[in-house]
């Protein structure tokens, strides 16, 4: 942790920074932590939901030929 704090201090000397605490999201993935159990998970729930929603809308559109769904 001391190394991370040293790096933050060095960066702050050259850039305007604000420490927002531990990351909650990165590249659209939600970060889930359980530090006591040593677990770190990345969730792509939003991306998967948007893919399924788009696919479902395509299936439900009247007049869409079956081969366009494959």
PDB file of C-alpha atoms in Angstrom:
ATOM      1  CA  UNK A   1       0.000   0.000   0.000  1.00  0.00           C
ATOM      2  CA  UNK A   2       2.922   2.311   0.690  1.00  0.00           C
ATOM      3  CA  UNK A   3       4.041   1.870  -2.919  1.00  0.00           C
ATOM      4  CA  UNK A   4       0.613   2.867  -4.224  1.00  0.00           C
ATOM      5  CA  UNK A   5       0.543   5.957  -1.998  1.00  0.00           C
ATOM      6  CA  UNK A   6       4.031   6.925  -3.193  1.00  0.00           C
ATOM      7  CA  UNK A   7       2.916   6.586  -6.832  1.00  0.00           C
ATOM      8  CA  UNK A   8      -0.197   8.687  -6.174  1.00  0.00           C
ATOM      9  CA  UNK A   9       1.961  11.368  -4.594  1.00  0.00           C
ATOM     10  CA  UNK A  10       4.344  11.400  -7.581  1.00  0.00           C
ATOM     11  CA  UNK A  11       1.448  11.659 -10.028  1.00  0.00           C
ATOM     12  CA  UNK A  12      -0.154  14.457  -7.987  1.00  0.00           C
ATOM     13  CA  UNK A  13       3.062  16.489  -8.327  1.00  0.00           C
ATOM     14  CA  UNK A  14       2.629  16.540 -12.124  1.00  0.00           C
ATOM     15  CA  UNK A  15      -1.135  16.298 -12.591  1.00  0.00           C
ATOM     16  CA  UNK A  16      -4.224  17.701 -10.952  1.00  0.00           C
ATOM     17  CA  UNK A  17      -5.765  14.704  -9.200  1.00  0.00           C
ATOM     18  CA  UNK A  18      -8.618  13.793  -6.926  1.00  0.00           C
ATOM     19  CA  UNK A  19      -8.711  10.461  -5.093  1.00  0.00           C
ATOM     20  CA  UNK A  20     -12.187   8.996  -5.551  1.00  0.00           C
ATOM     21  CA  UNK A  21     -11.488   5.899  -3.462  1.00  0.00           C
ATOM     22  CA  UNK A  22     -11.679   2.313  -4.632  1.00  0.00           C
ATOM     23  CA  UNK A  23     -12.929   1.790  -8.190  1.00  0.00           C
ATOM     24  CA  UNK A  24     -16.537   0.645  -8.543  1.00  0.00           C
ATOM     25  CA  UNK A  25     -16.499   0.285 -12.322  1.00  0.00           C
ATOM     26  CA  UNK A  26     -13.931  -0.091 -15.108  1.00  0.00           C
ATOM     27  CA  UNK A  27     -14.472  -0.393 -18.872  1.00  0.00           C
ATOM     28  CA  UNK A  28     -18.207  -0.807 -18.309  1.00  0.00           C
ATOM     29  CA  UNK A  29     -17.739  -3.685 -15.864  1.00  0.00           C
ATOM     30  CA  UNK A  30     -18.910  -3.426 -12.271  1.00  0.00           C
ATOM     31  CA  UNK A  31     -16.298  -4.393  -9.666  1.00  0.00           C
ATOM     32  CA  UNK A  32     -17.549  -6.477  -6.750  1.00  0.00           C
ATOM     33  CA  UNK A  33     -15.238  -7.063  -3.770  1.00  0.00           C
ATOM     34  CA  UNK A  34     -15.365  -9.083  -0.597  1.00  0.00           C
ATOM     35  CA  UNK A  35     -12.072  -8.230   1.061  1.00  0.00           C
ATOM     36  CA  UNK A  36     -12.653 -10.443   4.092  1.00  0.00           C
ATOM     37  CA  UNK A  37     -12.956 -13.508   1.826  1.00  0.00           C
ATOM     38  CA  UNK A  38     -10.378 -12.271  -0.699  1.00  0.00           C
ATOM     39  CA  UNK A  39     -12.888 -12.267  -3.564  1.00  0.00           C
ATOM     40  CA  UNK A  40     -12.825  -9.920  -6.551  1.00  0.00           C
ATOM     41  CA  UNK A  41     -15.467 -10.268  -9.275  1.00  0.00           C
ATOM     42  CA  UNK A  42     -16.161  -8.358 -12.484  1.00  0.00           C
ATOM     43  CA  UNK A  43     -19.776  -8.161 -13.658  1.00  0.00           C
ATOM     44  CA  UNK A  44     -20.797  -7.524 -17.268  1.00  0.00           C
ATOM     45  CA  UNK A  45     -24.507  -7.557 -16.431  1.00  0.00           C
ATOM     46  CA  UNK A  46     -25.259  -4.252 -18.224  1.00  0.00           C
ATOM     47  CA  UNK A  47     -23.536  -5.390 -21.440  1.00  0.00           C
ATOM     48  CA  UNK A  48     -25.250  -8.787 -21.429  1.00  0.00           C
ATOM     49  CA  UNK A  49     -28.634  -7.199 -20.719  1.00  0.00           C
ATOM     50  CA  UNK A  50     -28.209  -4.761 -23.617  1.00  0.00           C
ATOM     51  CA  UNK A  51     -27.230  -7.613 -25.978  1.00  0.00           C
ATOM     52  CA  UNK A  52     -30.211  -9.713 -24.941  1.00  0.00           C
ATOM     53  CA  UNK A  53     -32.566  -6.753 -25.157  1.00  0.00           C
ATOM     54  CA  UNK A  54     -31.428  -6.008 -28.713  1.00  0.00           C
ATOM     55  CA  UNK A  55     -31.745  -9.664 -29.691  1.00  0.00           C
ATOM     56  CA  UNK A  56     -35.196  -9.925 -28.106  1.00  0.00           C
ATOM     57  CA  UNK A  57     -36.400  -6.805 -29.938  1.00  0.00           C
ATOM     58  CA  UNK A  58     -35.162  -8.286 -33.210  1.00  0.00           C
ATOM     59  CA  UNK A  59     -37.057 -11.536 -32.536  1.00  0.00           C
ATOM     60  CA  UNK A  60     -40.264  -9.729 -31.587  1.00  0.00           C
ATOM     61  CA  UNK A  61     -40.325  -7.410 -34.600  1.00  0.00           C
ATOM     62  CA  UNK A  62     -43.187  -8.522 -36.841  1.00  0.00           C
ATOM     63  CA  UNK A  63     -42.196  -9.691 -40.290  1.00  0.00           C
ATOM     64  CA  UNK A  64     -38.577 -10.543 -39.414  1.00  0.00           C
ATOM     65  CA  UNK A  65     -37.582 -13.632 -41.420  1.00  0.00           C
ATOM     66  CA  UNK A  66     -36.228 -16.493 -39.297  1.00  0.00           C
ATOM     67  CA  UNK A  67     -32.876 -16.576 -41.154  1.00  0.00           C
ATOM     68  CA  UNK A  68     -32.244 -12.936 -40.145  1.00  0.00           C
ATOM     69  CA  UNK A  69     -32.269 -14.037 -36.495  1.00  0.00           C
ATOM     70  CA  UNK A  70     -29.382 -16.477 -36.933  1.00  0.00           C
TER      71      UNK A  70
END
